[in-house]
mmCIF file of C-alpha atoms in Angstrom:
data_model
loop_
_atom_site.group_PDB
_atom_site.id
_atom_site.type_symbol
_atom_site.label_atom_id
_atom_site.label_comp_id
_atom_site.label_asym_id
_atom_site.label_seq_id
_atom_site.Cartn_x
_atom_site.Cartn_y
_atom_site.Cartn_z
ATOM 1 C CA GLY O 1 -42.869 204.627 -2.457
ATOM 2 C CA GLU O 2 -46.062 205.055 -0.272
ATOM 3 C CA ASN O 3 -49.393 205.017 -2.095
ATOM 4 C CA VAL O 4 -52.280 206.435 -0.307
ATOM 5 C CA GLU O 5 -55.920 206.209 -1.458
ATOM 6 C CA GLN O 6 -58.770 208.175 -0.078
ATOM 7 C CA HIS O 7 -62.554 207.771 -0.237
ATOM 8 C CA PRO O 8 -65.079 209.123 -0.958
ATOM 9 C CA SER O 9 -63.846 212.221 -3.102
ATOM 10 C CA THR O 10 -66.941 214.025 -2.087
ATOM 11 C CA LEU O 11 -69.210 213.865 0.813
ATOM 12 C CA SER O 12 -72.501 215.657 1.500
ATOM 13 C CA VAL O 13 -73.991 215.425 5.008
ATOM 14 C CA GLN O 14 -76.658 217.058 6.879
ATOM 15 C CA GLU O 15 -75.777 219.290 9.755
ATOM 16 C CA GLY O 16 -75.675 217.192 13.027
ATOM 17 C CA ASP O 17 -74.984 213.879 11.090
ATOM 18 C CA SER O 18 -71.641 212.101 11.169
ATOM 19 C CA ALA O 19 -68.870 212.036 8.371
ATOM 20 C CA VAL O 20 -66.464 209.292 7.808
ATOM 21 C CA ILE O 21 -63.541 209.370 5.458
ATOM 22 C CA LYS O 22 -61.334 206.351 4.778
ATOM 23 C CA CYS O 23 -57.690 206.090 3.652
ATOM 24 C CA THR O 24 -55.620 203.035 2.657
ATOM 25 C CA TYR O 25 -51.969 202.971 2.372
ATOM 26 C CA SER O 26 -49.569 200.572 0.869
ATOM 27 C CA ASP O 27 -46.331 200.639 2.899
ATOM 28 C CA SER O 28 -46.746 198.627 5.995
ATOM 29 C CA ALA O 29 -43.783 200.406 7.642
ATOM 30 C CA SER O 30 -45.838 203.744 7.626
ATOM 31 C CA ASN O 31 -46.199 204.785 11.224
ATOM 32 C CA TYR O 32 -47.714 208.198 11.384
ATOM 33 C CA PHE O 33 -51.056 209.242 9.897
ATOM 34 C CA PRO O 34 -51.973 212.843 9.981
ATOM 35 C CA TRP O 35 -55.269 214.458 8.757
ATOM 36 C CA TYR O 36 -55.335 217.927 7.265
ATOM 37 C CA LYS O 37 -58.254 220.237 6.738
ATOM 38 C CA GLN O 38 -57.968 222.851 3.953
ATOM 39 C CA GLU O 39 -60.603 225.478 3.327
ATOM 40 C CA LEU O 40 -60.603 227.160 -0.060
ATOM 41 C CA GLY O 41 -57.487 229.112 -0.876
ATOM 42 C CA LYS O 42 -56.010 228.637 2.623
ATOM 43 C CA ARG O 43 -53.218 226.426 3.982
ATOM 44 C CA PRO O 44 -53.720 222.802 5.045
ATOM 45 C CA GLN O 45 -54.181 222.602 8.791
ATOM 46 C CA LEU O 46 -53.479 219.585 10.982
ATOM 47 C CA ILE O 47 -56.647 218.513 12.835
ATOM 48 C CA ILE O 48 -55.547 215.164 14.278
ATOM 49 C CA ASP O 49 -52.912 212.560 13.869
ATOM 50 C CA ILE O 50 -52.227 209.119 15.142
ATOM 51 C CA ARG O 51 -49.207 207.024 15.425
ATOM 52 C CA SER O 52 -49.097 203.327 14.842
ATOM 53 C CA ASN O 53 -48.753 202.365 18.557
ATOM 54 C CA VAL O 54 -52.380 203.287 19.281
ATOM 55 C CA GLY O 55 -55.596 202.150 17.368
ATOM 56 C CA GLU O 56 -57.861 205.155 18.044
ATOM 57 C CA LYS O 57 -57.419 208.883 19.028
ATOM 58 C CA LYS O 58 -60.177 211.462 19.773
ATOM 59 C CA ASP O 59 -60.309 215.085 20.036
ATOM 60 C CA GLN O 60 -63.859 216.413 20.806
ATOM 61 C CA ARG O 61 -65.976 215.780 17.606
ATOM 62 C CA ILE O 62 -62.984 214.282 15.744
ATOM 63 C CA ALA O 63 -61.613 210.832 16.014
ATOM 64 C CA VAL O 64 -59.206 208.779 13.875
ATOM 65 C CA THR O 65 -59.031 205.119 13.894
ATOM 66 C CA LEU O 66 -56.207 202.954 12.628
ATOM 67 C CA ASN O 67 -56.171 199.354 11.399
ATOM 68 C CA LYS O 68 -52.523 198.298 10.852
ATOM 69 C CA THR O 69 -53.388 194.774 9.588
ATOM 70 C CA ALA O 70 -55.619 196.121 6.970
ATOM 71 C CA LYS O 71 -53.459 199.146 6.329
ATOM 72 C CA HIS O 72 -56.304 201.705 6.644
ATOM 73 C CA PHE O 73 -57.269 204.578 8.735
ATOM 74 C CA SER O 74 -60.449 206.710 8.965
ATOM 75 C CA LEU O 75 -61.420 210.073 10.005
ATOM 76 C CA HIS O 76 -64.706 210.388 12.006
ATOM 77 C CA ILE O 77 -66.506 213.712 12.451
ATOM 78 C CA THR O 78 -69.510 213.722 14.725
ATOM 79 C CA GLU O 79 -72.228 216.319 15.027
ATOM 80 C CA THR O 80 -71.038 217.994 11.890
ATOM 81 C CA GLN O 81 -71.483 221.939 11.651
ATOM 82 C CA PRO O 82 -71.379 223.973 8.517
ATOM 83 C CA GLU O 83 -68.028 225.145 9.437
ATOM 84 C CA ASP O 84 -66.682 221.581 8.995
ATOM 85 C CA SER O 85 -67.245 222.094 5.101
ATOM 86 C CA ALA O 86 -63.757 221.983 3.545
ATOM 87 C CA VAL O 87 -61.394 219.494 1.843
ATOM 88 C CA TYR O 88 -59.862 216.855 4.156
ATOM 89 C CA PHE O 89 -56.562 215.107 3.154
ATOM 90 C CA CYS O 90 -54.956 212.147 4.880
ATOM 91 C CA ALA O 91 -51.262 211.328 4.512
ATOM 92 C CA ALA O 92 -48.837 208.712 5.340
ATOM 93 C CA PRO O 93 -44.957 208.647 5.326
ATOM 94 C CA GLY O 94 -43.854 205.416 4.016
ATOM 95 C CA ALA O 95 -40.839 203.422 5.172
ATOM 96 C CA ALA O 96 -38.370 206.102 4.921
ATOM 97 C CA GLY O 97 -40.465 208.446 7.096
ATOM 98 C CA ASN O 98 -38.872 211.435 5.625
ATOM 99 C CA LYS O 99 -41.910 212.808 3.632
ATOM 100 C CA LEU O 100 -45.764 212.547 3.592
ATOM 101 C CA THR O 101 -47.618 211.126 0.664
ATOM 102 C CA PHE O 102 -51.176 212.688 0.487
ATOM 103 C CA GLY O 103 -54.495 210.984 -0.424
ATOM 104 C CA GLY O 104 -56.494 212.562 -3.089
ATOM 105 C CA GLY O 105 -58.781 214.641 -0.716
ATOM 106 C CA THR O 106 -62.422 214.511 0.368
ATOM 107 C CA ARG O 107 -64.612 217.510 -0.211
ATOM 108 C CA VAL O 108 -67.052 217.668 2.579
ATOM 109 C CA LEU O 109 -70.224 219.695 2.402
ATOM 110 C CA VAL O 110 -72.192 220.126 5.490
ATOM 111 C CA LYS O 111 -75.831 221.203 4.738
ATOM 112 C CA PRO O 112 -77.591 223.371 7.202
ATOM 113 C CA GLY P 1 -46.466 228.038 18.164
ATOM 114 C CA ALA P 2 -45.270 226.383 14.869
ATOM 115 C CA VAL P 3 -46.254 229.174 12.532
ATOM 116 C CA VAL P 4 -44.908 229.150 9.016
ATOM 117 C CA SER P 5 -44.982 232.113 6.631
ATOM 118 C CA GLN P 6 -44.717 232.555 2.999
ATOM 119 C CA HIS P 7 -44.080 235.619 0.856
ATOM 120 C CA PRO P 8 -45.530 236.682 -1.377
ATOM 121 C CA SER P 9 -49.095 235.369 -1.039
ATOM 122 C CA TRP P 10 -49.703 235.985 -4.738
ATOM 123 C CA VAL P 11 -47.685 236.998 -7.705
ATOM 124 C CA ILE P 12 -48.380 237.676 -11.310
ATOM 125 C CA CYS P 13 -45.546 237.572 -13.786
ATOM 126 C CA LYS P 14 -44.758 237.496 -17.341
ATOM 127 C CA SER P 15 -43.736 234.342 -19.252
ATOM 128 C CA GLY P 16 -39.998 233.940 -19.314
ATOM 129 C CA THR P 17 -39.404 235.762 -15.856
ATOM 130 C CA SER P 18 -38.081 234.162 -12.638
ATOM 131 C CA VAL P 19 -40.195 234.294 -9.478
ATOM 132 C CA LYS P 20 -38.845 233.692 -5.888
ATOM 133 C CA ILE P 21 -40.969 232.366 -3.090
ATOM 134 C CA GLU P 22 -39.854 232.530 0.488
ATOM 135 C CA CYS P 23 -41.022 230.237 3.241
ATOM 136 C CA ARG P 24 -40.202 230.877 6.939
ATOM 137 C CA SER P 25 -40.651 229.113 10.191
ATOM 138 C CA LEU P 26 -41.344 231.886 12.665
ATOM 139 C CA ASP P 27 -41.221 230.369 16.029
ATOM 140 C CA PHE P 28 -39.173 227.085 15.523
ATOM 141 C CA GLN P 29 -36.076 225.918 13.603
ATOM 142 C CA ALA P 30 -36.999 223.630 10.863
ATOM 143 C CA THR P 31 -34.485 221.088 9.886
ATOM 144 C CA THR P 32 -36.512 220.113 6.886
ATOM 145 C CA MET P 33 -38.870 222.142 4.713
ATOM 146 C CA PHE P 34 -41.028 220.781 1.888
ATOM 147 C CA TRP P 35 -42.240 222.322 -1.160
ATOM 148 C CA TYR P 36 -45.664 221.292 -2.657
ATOM 149 C CA ARG P 37 -47.703 222.310 -5.686
ATOM 150 C CA GLN P 38 -51.455 222.173 -5.714
ATOM 151 C CA PHE P 39 -53.604 222.563 -8.778
ATOM 152 C CA PRO P 40 -57.189 223.510 -8.582
ATOM 153 C CA LYS P 41 -59.413 220.711 -7.010
ATOM 154 C CA GLN P 42 -56.330 218.527 -6.635
ATOM 155 C CA SER P 43 -54.237 217.113 -3.821
ATOM 156 C CA LEU P 44 -50.896 218.309 -2.597
ATOM 157 C CA MET P 45 -47.983 217.050 -4.863
ATOM 158 C CA LEU P 46 -44.575 217.062 -3.279
ATOM 159 C CA MET P 47 -41.918 218.709 -5.429
ATOM 160 C CA ALA P 48 -38.908 218.629 -3.217
ATOM 161 C CA THR P 49 -37.656 218.105 0.172
ATOM 162 C CA SER P 50 -35.214 220.648 1.642
ATOM 163 C CA ASN P 51 -32.795 220.021 4.452
ATOM 164 C CA GLU P 52 -30.778 222.952 5.844
ATOM 165 C CA GLY P 53 -27.331 223.343 4.468
ATOM 166 C CA SER P 54 -27.641 220.575 1.885
ATOM 167 C CA LYS P 55 -29.107 220.043 -1.656
ATOM 168 C CA ALA P 56 -32.774 219.564 -2.033
ATOM 169 C CA THR P 57 -34.111 216.167 -3.102
ATOM 170 C CA TYR P 58 -36.582 216.463 -5.905
ATOM 171 C CA GLU P 59 -39.444 214.130 -6.592
ATOM 172 C CA GLN P 60 -39.451 212.270 -9.966
ATOM 173 C CA GLY P 61 -40.592 214.327 -12.751
ATOM 174 C CA VAL P 62 -39.713 217.780 -11.179
ATOM 175 C CA GLU P 63 -36.892 219.737 -12.992
ATOM 176 C CA LYS P 64 -34.385 220.799 -10.496
ATOM 177 C CA ASP P 65 -33.043 223.434 -12.948
ATOM 178 C CA LYS P 66 -36.365 224.985 -13.230
ATOM 179 C CA PHE P 67 -37.336 224.919 -9.588
ATOM 180 C CA LEU P 68 -34.337 226.043 -7.553
ATOM 181 C CA ILE P 69 -34.423 225.374 -3.978
ATOM 182 C CA ASN P 70 -32.213 227.003 -1.365
ATOM 183 C CA HIS P 71 -32.367 226.159 2.383
ATOM 184 C CA ALA P 72 -29.776 228.629 3.780
ATOM 185 C CA SER P 73 -30.814 228.639 7.389
ATOM 186 C CA LEU P 74 -33.121 226.768 9.756
ATOM 187 C CA THR P 75 -35.786 229.265 9.370
ATOM 188 C CA LEU P 76 -35.852 230.038 5.721
ATOM 189 C CA SER P 77 -36.240 228.140 2.391
ATOM 190 C CA THR P 78 -36.698 229.620 -1.044
ATOM 191 C CA LEU P 79 -38.033 228.256 -4.059
ATOM 192 C CA THR P 80 -37.208 230.018 -7.447
ATOM 193 C CA VAL P 81 -39.384 229.288 -10.555
ATOM 194 C CA THR P 82 -37.057 230.090 -13.345
ATOM 195 C CA SER P 83 -38.256 231.025 -16.867
ATOM 196 C CA ALA P 84 -41.838 230.651 -15.776
ATOM 197 C CA HIS P 85 -44.501 229.559 -18.336
ATOM 198 C CA PRO P 86 -48.210 229.658 -17.912
ATOM 199 C CA GLU P 87 -48.212 225.971 -17.250
ATOM 200 C CA ASP P 88 -46.240 226.752 -14.040
ATOM 201 C CA SER P 89 -49.393 228.746 -12.769
ATOM 202 C CA SER P 90 -50.378 227.086 -9.512
ATOM 203 C CA PHE P 91 -50.662 227.239 -5.774
ATOM 204 C CA TYR P 92 -47.331 226.784 -4.110
ATOM 205 C CA ILE P 93 -47.271 225.680 -0.533
ATOM 206 C CA CYS P 94 -44.352 225.020 1.818
ATOM 207 C CA SER P 95 -44.285 223.145 5.079
ATOM 208 C CA ALA P 96 -41.794 222.891 7.744
ATOM 209 C CA ARG P 97 -40.915 220.461 10.542
ATOM 210 C CA VAL P 98 -38.501 220.120 13.444
ATOM 211 C CA ASP P 99 -37.573 216.605 12.967
ATOM 212 C CA ARG P 100 -38.736 213.332 11.374
ATOM 213 C CA ARG P 101 -41.154 212.543 14.307
ATOM 214 C CA ASP P 102 -42.752 215.923 14.056
ATOM 215 C CA THR P 103 -45.782 217.236 12.336
ATOM 216 C CA GLN P 104 -45.528 219.217 9.111
ATOM 217 C CA TYR P 105 -46.779 222.708 9.512
ATOM 218 C CA PHE P 106 -47.909 224.486 6.251
ATOM 219 C CA GLY P 107 -47.417 227.893 5.133
ATOM 220 C CA PRO P 108 -50.344 229.917 3.676
ATOM 221 C CA GLY P 109 -49.307 229.313 0.025
ATOM 222 C CA THR P 110 -48.319 231.444 -2.821
ATOM 223 C CA ARG P 111 -50.584 231.731 -5.826
ATOM 224 C CA LEU P 112 -48.567 232.151 -8.963
ATOM 225 C CA THR P 113 -50.009 233.399 -12.237
ATOM 226 C CA VAL P 114 -47.825 233.339 -15.324
ATOM 227 C CA LEU P 115 -49.244 235.354 -18.310
#
């Protein structure tokens, strides 16, 4: 099955700085890569996703890049704000595509 | 759009009792629903995949006789934790999607505490 590794596990940044989270996956057949944000005690919410036919996608302060050759994808948050503080999860579906395997999560703290 | 609800949001029960958690897609029909368990400060661990009208597919290590899943309609799936024990205490989250190309949308989760 798919194996997803996520780094770093914790990330502390100063407000206004950028944050980058990286995930690697094992199954080259994976073709969909979502990122979820989860605040304490709440549901994971999709913030951005990318499919394997594109290398980069941007939505305001958030961007995701995908390197299929190296089997890794990254989340970039620019101009971080305190409300960006949360746990972020990446995921990949594997060859079957019928379920998602999640990374271990990154706890982001944006210091004012 | 794409709203998923869960009920109850939290439940406390005695050891040995059974607890049922409902997951509903409110504004779309979900061919597939997923059940996850999340322990504090940990990632989402998939327990089972549920397709409407068929038996659920359980992940390795998940006891299907303990975690009963029913997906009776395109908008409702239920998870029943049978004979719950303290080690079953966790945050249970469901998600739903329309088809394989679609995003998974998560419910708000149910916090189960077994005394």
